[in-house]
Each structure stands twice: as C-alpha cells, then as structure tokens.
mmCIF file of C-alpha atoms and ligand atoms in Angstrom:
data_model
loop_
_atom_site.group_PDB
_atom_site.id
_atom_site.type_symbol
_atom_site.label_atom_id
_atom_site.label_comp_id
_atom_site.label_asym_id
_atom_site.label_seq_id
_atom_site.Cartn_x
_atom_site.Cartn_y
_atom_site.Cartn_z
ATOM 1 C CA MET A 679 -10.964 -4.307 -33.214
ATOM 2 C CA ARG A 680 -10.103 -5.052 -29.599
ATOM 3 C CA GLU A 681 -11.707 -7.981 -27.825
ATOM 4 C CA PHE A 682 -10.531 -9.338 -24.477
ATOM 5 C CA ASP A 683 -11.384 -10.704 -21.032
ATOM 6 C CA TYR A 684 -9.600 -9.226 -18.021
ATOM 7 C CA GLN A 685 -9.450 -10.380 -14.401
ATOM 8 C CA GLY A 686 -6.967 -8.713 -12.014
ATOM 9 C CA SER A 687 -5.019 -10.937 -9.624
ATOM 10 C CA PRO A 688 -6.477 -10.913 -6.065
ATOM 11 C CA ALA A 689 -2.997 -11.301 -4.495
ATOM 12 C CA ARG A 690 -1.782 -8.412 -2.352
ATOM 13 C CA ILE A 691 1.738 -7.068 -2.969
ATOM 14 C CA ARG A 692 3.950 -5.147 -0.561
ATOM 15 C CA PHE A 693 7.190 -3.939 -2.173
ATOM 16 C CA GLY A 694 10.110 -2.051 -0.655
ATOM 17 C CA ALA A 695 13.620 -2.248 0.790
ATOM 18 C CA GLY A 696 13.216 -3.469 4.375
ATOM 19 C CA ALA A 697 9.562 -4.513 3.805
ATOM 20 C CA ARG A 698 10.204 -7.819 5.611
ATOM 21 C CA ALA A 699 10.098 -5.872 8.913
ATOM 22 C CA GLY A 700 6.284 -5.874 8.633
ATOM 23 C CA VAL A 701 5.939 -9.657 8.459
ATOM 24 C CA ALA A 702 4.477 -10.123 11.982
ATOM 25 C CA GLU A 703 1.809 -7.453 11.373
ATOM 26 C CA ALA A 704 1.065 -9.111 8.029
ATOM 27 C CA VAL A 705 0.401 -12.453 9.759
ATOM 28 C CA GLU A 706 -1.940 -10.684 12.167
ATOM 29 C CA ALA A 707 -3.703 -8.864 9.316
ATOM 30 C CA LEU A 708 -4.456 -12.253 7.753
ATOM 31 C CA GLY A 709 -6.223 -13.224 10.994
ATOM 32 C CA CYS A 710 -3.499 -15.749 11.861
ATOM 33 C CA LYS A 711 -1.588 -16.440 15.067
ATOM 34 C CA ARG A 712 1.265 -18.834 14.301
ATOM 35 C CA ALA A 713 3.266 -18.993 11.067
ATOM 36 C CA LEU A 714 5.511 -21.890 10.024
ATOM 37 C CA VAL A 715 8.506 -20.392 8.187
ATOM 38 C CA LEU A 716 9.717 -22.422 5.185
ATOM 39 C CA SER A 717 13.111 -22.418 3.450
ATOM 40 C CA THR A 718 15.692 -24.598 1.721
ATOM 41 C CA PRO A 719 18.583 -25.930 3.850
ATOM 42 C CA GLN A 720 20.859 -23.383 2.075
ATOM 43 C CA GLN A 721 18.760 -20.426 3.282
ATOM 44 C CA ALA A 722 18.103 -21.682 6.832
ATOM 45 C CA ASN A 723 20.078 -18.859 8.492
ATOM 46 C CA ASP A 724 18.293 -16.048 6.653
ATOM 47 C CA ALA A 725 14.947 -17.762 7.268
ATOM 48 C CA GLY A 726 15.859 -17.843 10.973
ATOM 49 C CA ALA A 727 15.994 -14.043 10.866
ATOM 50 C CA ILE A 728 12.364 -14.062 9.647
ATOM 51 C CA VAL A 729 11.449 -16.311 12.612
ATOM 52 C CA ASN A 730 13.008 -13.660 14.880
ATOM 53 C CA LEU A 731 11.004 -10.890 13.198
ATOM 54 C CA LEU A 732 7.810 -12.906 13.712
ATOM 55 C CA ALA A 733 8.585 -13.252 17.447
ATOM 56 C CA ASP A 734 5.527 -14.767 19.157
ATOM 57 C CA ARG A 735 3.769 -15.162 15.785
ATOM 58 C CA ALA A 736 6.356 -17.806 14.758
ATOM 59 C CA ALA A 737 5.309 -21.453 15.041
ATOM 60 C CA GLY A 738 8.695 -22.786 13.918
ATOM 61 C CA LEU A 739 11.081 -23.228 11.002
ATOM 62 C CA PHE A 740 10.987 -26.010 8.390
ATOM 63 C CA THR A 741 14.106 -25.978 6.204
ATOM 64 C CA GLN A 742 13.684 -28.969 3.867
ATOM 65 C CA ALA A 743 12.161 -27.280 0.770
ATOM 66 C CA THR A 744 13.512 -28.905 -2.420
ATOM 67 C CA MET A 745 13.311 -28.366 -6.192
ATOM 68 C CA HIS A 746 10.175 -29.845 -7.884
ATOM 69 C CA THR A 747 8.143 -30.007 -4.622
ATOM 70 C CA PRO A 748 8.331 -33.756 -3.831
ATOM 71 C CA VAL A 749 5.158 -34.970 -2.084
ATOM 72 C CA GLU A 750 7.207 -36.714 0.662
ATOM 73 C CA ILE A 751 8.665 -33.351 1.730
ATOM 74 C CA THR A 752 5.193 -31.798 1.676
ATOM 75 C CA GLU A 753 4.009 -34.568 4.020
ATOM 76 C CA GLN A 754 6.860 -33.794 6.428
ATOM 77 C CA ALA A 755 5.936 -30.103 6.310
ATOM 78 C CA LEU A 756 2.257 -30.911 6.973
ATOM 79 C CA LYS A 757 3.368 -32.821 10.065
ATOM 80 C CA ALA A 758 5.427 -29.783 11.150
ATOM 81 C CA MET A 759 2.297 -27.623 10.685
ATOM 82 C CA ARG A 760 0.313 -29.951 13.004
ATOM 83 C CA ASP A 761 3.097 -30.510 15.562
ATOM 84 C CA ASN A 762 3.707 -26.754 15.881
ATOM 85 C CA ASP A 763 0.052 -25.719 15.834
ATOM 86 C CA ALA A 764 0.653 -23.473 12.801
ATOM 87 C CA ASP A 765 -2.264 -21.718 11.070
ATOM 88 C CA CYS A 766 -0.360 -20.117 8.138
ATOM 89 C CA THR A 767 2.988 -20.247 6.321
ATOM 90 C CA VAL A 768 5.717 -17.765 5.448
ATOM 91 C CA ALA A 769 7.754 -19.122 2.514
ATOM 92 C CA PHE A 770 11.183 -17.487 2.351
ATOM 93 C CA GLY A 771 13.200 -18.235 -0.810
ATOM 94 C CA GLY A 772 12.936 -19.020 -4.502
ATOM 95 C CA GLY A 773 10.429 -21.014 -6.517
ATOM 96 C CA SER A 774 11.264 -24.251 -4.707
ATOM 97 C CA THR A 775 10.310 -22.869 -1.291
ATOM 98 C CA THR A 776 7.283 -21.055 -2.687
ATOM 99 C CA GLY A 777 6.218 -24.404 -4.183
ATOM 100 C CA LEU A 778 6.239 -26.010 -0.735
ATOM 101 C CA GLY A 779 4.092 -23.192 0.721
ATOM 102 C CA LYS A 780 1.628 -23.647 -2.158
ATOM 103 C CA ALA A 781 1.545 -27.436 -1.661
ATOM 104 C CA ILE A 782 0.600 -26.903 2.009
ATOM 105 C CA ALA A 783 -2.079 -24.321 1.144
ATOM 106 C CA TYR A 784 -3.501 -26.637 -1.534
ATOM 107 C CA ARG A 785 -4.057 -29.317 1.120
ATOM 108 C CA LEU A 786 -5.001 -27.239 4.205
ATOM 109 C CA ASP A 787 -6.283 -24.000 2.619
ATOM 110 C CA THR A 788 -4.147 -22.095 5.142
ATOM 111 C CA PRO A 789 -3.157 -18.500 4.251
ATOM 112 C CA GLN A 790 0.307 -17.970 2.759
ATOM 113 C CA ILE A 791 2.798 -15.145 2.816
ATOM 114 C CA VAL A 792 5.720 -15.427 0.386
ATOM 115 C CA ILE A 793 8.982 -13.503 0.674
ATOM 116 C CA PRO A 794 10.690 -14.200 -2.691
ATOM 117 C CA THR A 795 14.468 -14.135 -2.998
ATOM 118 C CA THR A 796 14.774 -15.030 -6.721
ATOM 119 C CA TYR A 797 12.968 -13.840 -9.870
ATOM 120 C CA ALA A 798 11.101 -17.100 -10.653
ATOM 121 C CA GLY A 799 7.650 -15.519 -10.210
ATOM 122 C CA SER A 800 5.875 -18.525 -8.662
ATOM 123 C CA GLU A 801 4.626 -16.346 -5.772
ATOM 124 C CA VAL A 802 2.053 -14.621 -8.013
ATOM 125 C CA THR A 803 0.632 -17.670 -9.810
ATOM 126 C CA PRO A 804 -2.172 -20.080 -8.775
ATOM 127 C CA ILE A 805 -0.106 -22.976 -10.203
ATOM 128 C CA LEU A 806 1.661 -25.752 -8.285
ATOM 129 C CA GLY A 807 4.062 -28.256 -9.852
ATOM 130 C CA GLN A 808 4.705 -31.240 -7.569
ATOM 131 C CA THR A 809 6.413 -34.608 -8.024
ATOM 132 C CA GLN A 810 5.501 -38.066 -6.807
ATOM 133 C CA ALA A 811 7.398 -41.242 -7.722
ATOM 134 C CA GLY A 812 9.371 -39.276 -10.320
ATOM 135 C CA ARG A 813 6.255 -37.917 -12.073
ATOM 136 C CA LYS A 814 5.602 -34.180 -12.143
ATOM 137 C CA GLU A 815 1.986 -33.011 -12.115
ATOM 138 C CA THR A 816 0.734 -29.462 -12.395
ATOM 139 C CA VAL A 817 -2.357 -28.302 -10.537
ATOM 140 C CA ARG A 818 -4.134 -24.965 -10.662
ATOM 141 C CA ALA A 819 -6.493 -23.770 -7.867
ATOM 142 C CA ALA A 820 -7.498 -20.520 -6.178
ATOM 143 C CA SER A 821 -6.152 -21.791 -2.803
ATOM 144 C CA ILE A 822 -2.643 -22.102 -4.345
ATOM 145 C CA LEU A 823 -2.266 -18.363 -4.994
ATOM 146 C CA PRO A 824 -0.509 -16.749 -1.989
ATOM 147 C CA GLU A 825 -2.553 -14.089 -0.144
ATOM 148 C CA LEU A 826 0.382 -11.713 0.355
ATOM 149 C CA VAL A 827 3.797 -11.302 -1.288
ATOM 150 C CA ILE A 828 6.433 -9.231 0.488
ATOM 151 C CA TYR A 829 9.091 -8.173 -2.025
ATOM 152 C CA ASP A 830 12.167 -6.907 -0.210
ATOM 153 C CA PRO A 831 15.059 -6.273 -2.634
ATOM 154 C CA GLU A 832 17.590 -6.318 0.238
ATOM 155 C CA LEU A 833 17.006 -10.091 0.408
ATOM 156 C CA THR A 834 18.151 -10.534 -3.199
ATOM 157 C CA LEU A 835 21.589 -8.948 -2.608
ATOM 158 C CA SER A 836 22.885 -12.417 -1.665
ATOM 159 C CA LEU A 837 21.631 -14.092 -4.854
ATOM 160 C CA PRO A 838 24.837 -15.131 -6.653
ATOM 161 C CA VAL A 839 25.405 -13.284 -9.951
ATOM 162 C CA PRO A 840 25.120 -16.376 -12.233
ATOM 163 C CA MET A 841 21.788 -17.317 -10.586
ATOM 164 C CA THR A 842 20.658 -13.687 -10.789
ATOM 165 C CA MET A 843 21.200 -13.666 -14.554
ATOM 166 C CA THR A 844 19.507 -17.001 -15.278
ATOM 167 C CA SER A 845 16.649 -16.283 -12.872
ATOM 168 C CA GLY A 846 16.188 -12.876 -14.519
ATOM 169 C CA LEU A 847 16.003 -14.510 -17.959
ATOM 170 C CA ASN A 848 13.524 -17.034 -16.483
ATOM 171 C CA ALA A 849 11.317 -14.070 -15.542
ATOM 172 C CA MET A 850 11.770 -12.465 -18.960
ATOM 173 C CA ALA A 851 10.613 -15.735 -20.564
ATOM 174 C CA HIS A 852 7.212 -15.394 -18.848
ATOM 175 C CA ALA A 853 6.796 -11.884 -20.234
ATOM 176 C CA ALA A 854 8.078 -12.728 -23.742
ATOM 177 C CA GLU A 855 5.533 -15.532 -24.100
ATOM 178 C CA ALA A 856 2.799 -13.380 -22.525
ATOM 179 C CA LEU A 857 3.219 -10.893 -25.392
ATOM 180 C CA TYR A 858 1.849 -13.430 -27.901
ATOM 181 C CA ALA A 859 -0.438 -15.406 -25.534
ATOM 182 C CA ARG A 860 -3.748 -16.270 -27.148
ATOM 183 C CA ASP A 861 -5.629 -14.957 -24.060
ATOM 184 C CA ARG A 862 -3.498 -11.809 -23.617
ATOM 185 C CA ASN A 863 -5.217 -8.548 -22.682
ATOM 186 C CA PRO A 864 -4.071 -4.897 -22.688
ATOM 187 C CA ILE A 865 -2.989 -5.048 -19.027
ATOM 188 C CA SER A 866 -0.979 -8.266 -19.423
ATOM 189 C CA SER A 867 0.812 -6.806 -22.456
ATOM 190 C CA LEU A 868 1.613 -3.574 -20.594
ATOM 191 C CA MET A 869 2.923 -5.540 -17.610
ATOM 192 C CA ALA A 870 4.965 -7.861 -19.823
ATOM 193 C CA THR A 871 6.555 -4.966 -21.709
ATOM 194 C CA GLU A 872 7.393 -3.068 -18.525
ATOM 195 C CA GLY A 873 8.738 -6.226 -16.845
ATOM 196 C CA LEU A 874 11.024 -6.925 -19.812
ATOM 197 C CA ARG A 875 12.192 -3.319 -19.884
ATOM 198 C CA ALA A 876 12.965 -3.264 -16.149
ATOM 199 C CA LEU A 877 14.982 -6.515 -16.279
ATOM 200 C CA ALA A 878 16.787 -5.611 -19.526
ATOM 201 C CA GLU A 879 17.942 -2.438 -17.821
ATOM 202 C CA ALA A 880 18.661 -3.873 -14.339
ATOM 203 C CA LEU A 881 20.511 -7.145 -15.048
ATOM 204 C CA PRO A 882 23.577 -5.561 -16.734
ATOM 205 C CA ARG A 883 23.808 -3.126 -13.794
ATOM 206 C CA ILE A 884 23.749 -6.048 -11.325
ATOM 207 C CA ALA A 885 26.400 -7.905 -13.383
ATOM 208 C CA MET A 886 28.646 -4.848 -12.892
ATOM 209 C CA ALA A 887 27.693 -4.176 -9.249
ATOM 210 C CA PRO A 888 25.905 -7.105 -7.552
ATOM 211 C CA ARG A 889 25.170 -5.133 -4.367
ATOM 212 C CA ASP A 890 23.573 -2.147 -6.127
ATOM 213 C CA LEU A 891 20.284 -2.023 -4.201
ATOM 214 C CA SER A 892 18.588 0.232 -6.736
ATOM 215 C CA ALA A 893 19.370 -2.213 -9.584
ATOM 216 C CA ARG A 894 18.248 -5.117 -7.369
ATOM 217 C CA SER A 895 15.001 -3.279 -6.663
ATOM 218 C CA ASP A 896 14.397 -2.687 -10.390
ATOM 219 C CA ALA A 897 15.053 -6.357 -11.183
ATOM 220 C CA LEU A 898 12.665 -7.571 -8.465
ATOM 221 C CA TYR A 899 10.027 -5.113 -9.696
ATOM 222 C CA GLY A 900 10.434 -6.547 -13.211
ATOM 223 C CA ALA A 901 10.203 -10.089 -11.829
ATOM 224 C CA TRP A 902 6.907 -9.258 -10.096
ATOM 225 C CA LEU A 903 5.425 -7.996 -13.384
ATOM 226 C CA CYS A 904 6.721 -11.001 -15.339
ATOM 227 C CA GLY A 905 5.437 -13.471 -12.714
ATOM 228 C CA THR A 906 2.040 -11.798 -12.684
ATOM 229 C CA VAL A 907 1.564 -12.332 -16.420
ATOM 230 C CA LEU A 908 2.692 -15.960 -16.014
ATOM 231 C CA GLY A 909 -0.174 -16.332 -13.525
ATOM 232 C CA THR A 910 -2.795 -14.675 -15.701
ATOM 233 C CA VAL A 911 -2.251 -15.705 -19.355
ATOM 234 C CA GLY A 912 -1.329 -18.957 -21.097
ATOM 235 C CA MET A 913 2.248 -19.872 -22.018
ATOM 236 C CA SER A 914 3.339 -21.655 -25.231
ATOM 237 C CA LEU A 915 6.302 -23.428 -26.869
ATOM 238 C CA HIS A 916 9.078 -22.026 -24.682
ATOM 239 C CA HIS A 917 7.468 -23.063 -21.381
ATOM 240 C CA LYS A 918 6.468 -26.433 -22.826
ATOM 241 C CA LEU A 919 10.079 -27.170 -23.845
ATOM 242 C CA CYS A 920 11.475 -26.114 -20.456
ATOM 243 C CA HIS A 921 8.855 -28.213 -18.667
ATOM 244 C CA VAL A 922 9.965 -31.258 -20.688
ATOM 245 C CA LEU A 923 13.687 -30.599 -20.186
ATOM 246 C CA GLY A 924 13.244 -30.047 -16.428
ATOM 247 C CA GLY A 925 10.697 -32.827 -15.837
ATOM 248 C CA ALA A 926 12.082 -35.646 -18.011
ATOM 249 C CA PHE A 927 15.804 -34.765 -18.055
ATOM 250 C CA ASP A 928 16.171 -33.077 -14.643
ATOM 251 C CA LEU A 929 17.842 -29.972 -16.073
ATOM 252 C CA PRO A 930 18.080 -26.952 -13.724
ATOM 253 C CA HIS A 931 15.057 -24.650 -14.010
ATOM 254 C CA ALA A 932 16.404 -21.123 -14.452
ATOM 255 C CA GLU A 933 19.414 -22.110 -16.611
ATOM 256 C CA THR A 934 17.193 -24.105 -18.961
ATOM 257 C CA HIS A 935 14.869 -21.128 -19.408
ATOM 258 C CA ALA A 936 17.830 -18.841 -20.066
ATOM 259 C CA ILE A 937 19.244 -21.093 -22.799
ATOM 260 C CA VAL A 938 16.022 -22.053 -24.604
ATOM 261 C CA LEU A 939 14.419 -18.589 -24.648
ATOM 262 C CA PRO A 940 16.266 -17.036 -27.653
ATOM 263 C CA HIS A 941 15.558 -20.148 -29.753
ATOM 264 C CA ALA A 942 11.857 -20.388 -28.866
ATOM 265 C CA ILE A 943 11.333 -16.677 -29.515
ATOM 266 C CA ALA A 944 13.235 -16.841 -32.821
ATOM 267 C CA PHE A 945 11.047 -19.800 -33.852
ATOM 268 C CA ASN A 946 7.835 -17.859 -33.098
ATOM 269 C CA ALA A 947 9.061 -14.462 -34.326
ATOM 270 C CA ALA A 948 7.613 -14.543 -37.844
ATOM 271 C CA ALA A 949 4.213 -15.763 -36.606
ATOM 272 C CA ALA A 950 4.006 -13.093 -33.874
ATOM 273 C CA ALA A 951 5.948 -10.199 -35.386
ATOM 274 C CA ASP A 952 3.587 -7.444 -34.186
ATOM 275 C CA GLU A 953 3.191 -8.904 -30.699
ATOM 276 C CA LEU A 954 6.963 -9.227 -30.206
ATOM 277 C CA ARG A 955 7.697 -5.667 -31.347
ATOM 278 C CA PRO A 956 8.236 -4.452 -27.724
ATOM 279 C CA LEU A 957 11.254 -6.794 -27.508
ATOM 280 C CA SER A 958 12.858 -5.209 -30.557
ATOM 281 C CA ALA A 959 12.138 -1.744 -29.149
ATOM 282 C CA ILE A 960 13.748 -2.633 -25.786
ATOM 283 C CA PHE A 961 16.862 -4.235 -27.253
ATOM 284 C CA GLY A 962 17.187 -1.992 -30.330
ATOM 285 C CA GLU A 963 17.459 -4.971 -32.648
ATOM 286 C CA THR A 964 14.994 -6.149 -35.291
ATOM 287 C CA SER A 965 15.202 -9.892 -34.669
ATOM 288 C CA PRO A 966 13.819 -10.613 -31.152
ATOM 289 C CA GLY A 967 15.487 -14.062 -30.869
ATOM 290 C CA ALA A 968 18.914 -12.666 -31.784
ATOM 291 C CA ALA A 969 18.304 -9.733 -29.423
ATOM 292 C CA ILE A 970 17.686 -12.014 -26.417
ATOM 293 C CA HIS A 971 20.665 -14.200 -27.351
ATOM 294 C CA GLY A 972 22.939 -11.150 -27.541
ATOM 295 C CA PHE A 973 21.608 -9.946 -24.192
ATOM 296 C CA ALA A 974 22.243 -13.369 -22.557
ATOM 297 C CA VAL A 975 25.832 -13.337 -23.852
ATOM 298 C CA LYS A 976 26.323 -9.768 -22.607
ATOM 299 C CA ILE A 977 25.220 -10.621 -19.040
ATOM 300 C CA GLY A 978 27.281 -13.844 -18.965
ATOM 301 C CA ALA A 979 24.378 -16.336 -18.913
ATOM 302 C CA PRO A 980 24.906 -19.869 -20.257
ATOM 303 C CA THR A 981 23.833 -20.313 -23.900
ATOM 304 C CA ALA A 982 24.212 -24.059 -24.597
ATOM 305 C CA LEU A 983 22.223 -26.995 -23.184
ATOM 306 C CA ARG A 984 25.348 -29.138 -23.381
ATOM 307 C CA GLU A 985 26.899 -26.845 -20.721
ATOM 308 C CA ILE A 986 24.185 -27.822 -18.191
ATOM 309 C CA GLY A 987 24.234 -31.596 -18.598
ATOM 310 C CA PHE A 988 21.846 -32.239 -21.510
ATOM 311 C CA ARG A 989 23.078 -35.074 -23.752
ATOM 312 C CA GLU A 990 22.992 -34.823 -27.545
ATOM 313 C CA GLU A 991 21.512 -38.339 -27.798
ATOM 314 C CA ASP A 992 18.472 -37.182 -25.755
ATOM 315 C CA ILE A 993 17.417 -34.521 -28.281
ATOM 316 C CA GLY A 994 15.203 -36.957 -30.221
ATOM 317 C CA ARG A 995 13.369 -38.184 -27.118
ATOM 318 C CA ALA A 996 12.875 -34.620 -25.838
ATOM 319 C CA ALA A 997 11.408 -33.598 -29.224
ATOM 320 C CA GLU A 998 9.109 -36.609 -29.107
ATOM 321 C CA ILE A 999 7.808 -35.814 -25.594
ATOM 322 C CA ALA A 1000 7.431 -32.113 -26.414
ATOM 323 C CA THR A 1001 5.210 -32.863 -29.413
ATOM 324 C CA ALA A 1002 3.239 -35.814 -27.969
ATOM 325 C CA ASN A 1003 0.293 -33.710 -26.737
ATOM 326 C CA PRO A 1004 -0.946 -30.760 -28.778
ATOM 327 C CA TYR A 1005 -0.868 -27.278 -27.183
ATOM 328 C CA TRP A 1006 -1.478 -23.818 -28.540
ATOM 329 C CA ASN A 1007 1.492 -21.912 -30.045
ATOM 330 C CA PRO A 1008 1.456 -18.958 -32.449
ATOM 331 C CA ARG A 1009 3.306 -21.098 -35.005
ATOM 332 C CA GLU A 1010 2.535 -24.719 -35.799
ATOM 333 C CA VAL A 1011 5.118 -27.054 -34.270
ATOM 334 C CA THR A 1012 6.439 -30.302 -35.804
ATOM 335 C CA ARG A 1013 8.779 -32.828 -34.246
ATOM 336 C CA ALA A 1014 11.431 -31.979 -36.858
ATOM 337 C CA ASP A 1015 11.185 -28.275 -35.942
ATOM 338 C CA ILE A 1016 11.676 -29.043 -32.260
ATOM 339 C CA HIS A 1017 14.542 -31.383 -33.014
ATOM 340 C CA ALA A 1018 16.314 -28.636 -34.966
ATOM 341 C CA LEU A 1019 15.556 -26.026 -32.276
ATOM 342 C CA LEU A 1020 16.907 -28.233 -29.470
ATOM 343 C CA ALA A 1021 19.986 -29.173 -31.504
ATOM 344 C CA ALA A 1022 20.774 -25.463 -31.978
ATOM 345 C CA ALA A 1023 20.189 -24.814 -28.254
ATOM 346 C CA TRP A 1024 22.361 -27.826 -27.369
ATOM 347 C CA ARG A 1025 25.259 -26.440 -29.437
ATOM 348 C CA GLY A 1026 24.636 -22.871 -28.244
ATOM 349 C CA ASP A 1027 24.192 -21.382 -31.724
ATOM 350 C CA ALA A 1028 23.036 -17.796 -32.077
ATOM 351 C CA PRO A 1029 19.463 -18.048 -33.502
HETATM 352 P P1 LIG B 541 15.238 -22.336 -6.221
HETATM 353 O O1 LIG B 541 14.105 -21.861 -5.397
HETATM 354 O O2 LIG B 541 15.398 -23.822 -6.350
HETATM 355 O O3 LIG B 541 16.579 -21.692 -5.667
HETATM 356 C C1 LIG B 541 17.840 -22.144 -6.154
HETATM 357 C C2 LIG B 541 18.881 -22.101 -5.038
HETATM 358 O O4 LIG B 541 19.202 -20.746 -4.754
HETATM 359 C C3 LIG B 541 18.374 -22.708 -3.719
HETATM 360 O O5 LIG B 541 19.417 -23.414 -3.122
HETATM 361 C C4 LIG B 541 18.019 -21.494 -2.898
HETATM 362 O O6 LIG B 541 18.064 -21.726 -1.518
HETATM 363 C C5 LIG B 541 19.062 -20.497 -3.363
HETATM 364 N N1 LIG B 541 18.669 -19.091 -3.208
HETATM 365 C C6 LIG B 541 17.474 -18.542 -3.530
HETATM 366 N N2 LIG B 541 17.493 -17.227 -3.282
HETATM 367 C C7 LIG B 541 18.714 -16.927 -2.783
HETATM 368 C C8 LIG B 541 19.319 -15.715 -2.338
HETATM 369 N N3 LIG B 541 18.696 -14.534 -2.398
HETATM 370 N N4 LIG B 541 20.586 -15.792 -1.874
HETATM 371 C C9 LIG B 541 21.261 -16.968 -1.856
HETATM 372 N N5 LIG B 541 20.731 -18.140 -2.281
HETATM 373 C C10 LIG B 541 19.468 -18.115 -2.735
HETATM 374 O O7 LIG B 541 15.195 -21.758 -7.721
HETATM 375 P P2 LIG B 541 14.103 -20.905 -8.522
HETATM 376 O O8 LIG B 541 14.626 -20.803 -9.897
HETATM 377 O O9 LIG B 541 13.729 -19.674 -7.787
HETATM 378 O O10 LIG B 541 12.814 -21.840 -8.514
HETATM 379 C C11 LIG B 541 12.742 -22.984 -9.323
HETATM 380 C C12 LIG B 541 11.519 -23.811 -8.953
HETATM 381 O O11 LIG B 541 10.354 -23.004 -8.942
HETATM 382 C C13 LIG B 541 11.254 -24.927 -9.955
HETATM 383 O O12 LIG B 541 10.873 -26.110 -9.257
HETATM 384 C C14 LIG B 541 10.113 -24.398 -10.786
HETATM 385 O O13 LIG B 541 9.325 -25.436 -11.353
HETATM 386 C C15 LIG B 541 9.345 -23.593 -9.774
HETATM 387 N N6 LIG B 541 8.533 -22.507 -10.377
HETATM 388 C C16 LIG B 541 7.178 -22.623 -10.302
HETATM 389 C C17 LIG B 541 6.371 -21.640 -10.849
HETATM 390 C C18 LIG B 541 4.890 -21.744 -10.727
HETATM 391 O O14 LIG B 541 4.172 -20.828 -11.119
HETATM 392 N N7 LIG B 541 4.351 -22.820 -10.202
HETATM 393 C C19 LIG B 541 6.953 -20.517 -11.488
HETATM 394 C C20 LIG B 541 8.351 -20.431 -11.546
HETATM 395 C C21 LIG B 541 9.138 -21.427 -10.977
#
C-alpha cells in the first residue's frame, strides 16, 4: 500500500536557450533594484556579460567564488553587497558560485537568482555547505533556496567535456540515491527516473559533439530534475562517502561522485532491487552498479580514486570517518564494508 508525504519545491524555474536575456526583468519581478553578480575568477568574462544584460539593475561584479564556500570569501562578498548598495544576487556558475549566493542569502535573506553552468544541482536545494578554519558545516534553511533559477543551455556549451561527464554523473548520483530514499514519494521517483534517462541519453551525445545545443539542453534538463530530488529527499551511503572524501581529503567534487557512484550503487543493489529497477531499464543491464560503471567508461569519466589524488594509506581513515556517525542507508554499513568499497574504488575495479 502506498504511503507518502509530498511537498513541491517553491523555487521558480525558467528554462530555455537564450533565457538569460530576461535576467533584468527577473530582478524587477522579485521587487529588487540592484543585483550583485557572482562568479569564480575563471568565469569573470562570461559573468561580465550578465552585468551588461542587467544594465542599470547591476550593482557590480564579485568574482572570488571558491570551492567549499569559505566564510572569509562570504564576508568579502557581504562587504561588496553593502559597498554597492545591492539588494539581491545573481550567481552565475557551478555549485561553488551558487554556494556563495546561498551563503549571502542565509545571512541577509536577500532574494537570489541562479544561472547554473554545470550540472551540480545546488541551485534547487535549500542546503548550504560552508567551511571555516578547515571545517565544513552543512546548514539547511528556507532562505537558502534560490527564488529563481534561469537554466540557459547555451551557457553550458563552454563546459569542458571531462567536467561535463563528471558533473553529469554527479547529477545522476542524486537521482540514483533518490530512488531508494527512505522519504521518497511518487513525484521524486518520477523525477529521478526521468533525470537519469535524460542524462544517460545526452552525455554520450555531448562526448561526440560538445557543442550540440539540443544534447546540452537535454543534459541541463536532466540536471534540474536530479538536483530537485537532491533538495527534496534524503541521500544515503554514496553522498556520505563523497562528503567525507571531499571534506577530509579535499578530493574534487564532481570527479569523486563519478568514481564512487557505481560502487555505492552496487553495494546497495541487493537491498534496494525493486527501487533501482529504473536504472537497469535505462541501461539495459541487470546489475545497476555494473551498468553505471560501464556507462562511466563509455563516456570517458575517471573510474579510480587513485587517479584524482586519493592515497591508498588513507582508505582506513576514510572508512573510519564515514562510519563514525550512524545514518540511514538501505543496507547496513560496517567499517569493513566501506574499507572494501573504497579499496575497489581506489583501484578502479568494475563492481
Ligand atoms: P564548480 O562550481 O567548482 O566549477 C568547477 C570549475 O568549472 C570552476 O572553475 C568554474 O568556474 C568552471 N565552470 C563552471 N561552469 C563552466 C562553464 N560552463 N564553462 C567553463 N567553465 C565552467 O563545480 P561544481 O561541481 O559545479 O560545484 C561543486 C561545489 O558545489 C562543491 O563545493 C559542492 O559541495 C557544491 N554543491 C552543493 C550542493 C548543495 O546542495 N548544497 C549540491 C551540489 C554541489
């Protein structure tokens, strides 16, 4: 018998090639006058084009967004908000830039617009991860969820192919774990399945033709669905492991997700066989862990933690941290299990 709770996300979504052209009207529709545009140093030029589109609704450009949202950078951005008389933000970029916009909104409760250029999905979650003195804390609050997301696939044409593949697998990880989430509901499962299907179909097309706008549009659409389920249902073992590897060992976010995913799904497969059936249907393979591994190989994503700087001698400590605090997972987790899983992911074995 079915039993579930459902709450739709209040975030507004505008999706379409060229949709960024409406950014000034969007600021006005939020009742705001002056937006501070945020970006990383690497995306400063493209963010400057958003400042131009905003015209007299632009308060300025702050280009110091960094991975893991350090509090010192947030303080600099808060000063830029005050100095430039800004009353809202437009975050232009991936999860790192979105994180900075969320950190500002968490402190000032100012409205946020996000224009995502990767598939991380942070723009549709009420979750902020920020670091202070080397410690990462995660906070969840209604003020953190951006009011409007403008998805413009033209802005993802510049995302390098390797980053496109790992970021796409990062998105797929949200949906794969949403399928067996304890608090899943019929809508989250539909969104997760459709998000996985869209990315499974789009990423190989982008690998062949990186400037195929239709494939880029399909991938961004999948990323929206996958991010939305990340924001609405609880994640399990896979996200816990990636949080530990990123937080304690400074491994890169999207690559870590791409490598760990087949192993975490293979570990949970027997305990969540019915829930994971959509994965087998999408990939035409009975074992969901092996299916994702085969897909990652096909699209040229990295498959071994040793390739991205994780040291074999750190496996034991990572397993210890990952099992220190209990969390829900469809299958019971022991330290020995995690040690074996991480060792296989370190070598790059097929699960
Ligand atoms: P990122 O934002 O760090 O981007 C990686 C690099 O790619 C940056 O240099 C960026 O400027 C560049 N880049 C981004 N888009 C580009 C484009 N279209 N063309 C050229 N270069 C581009 O990476 P990410 O994987 O998007 O985000 C990772 C961060 O987001 C992590 O800190 C992670 O914890 C966080 N995150 C948070 C949530 C959440 O719900 N709170 C969800 C997912 C990710």
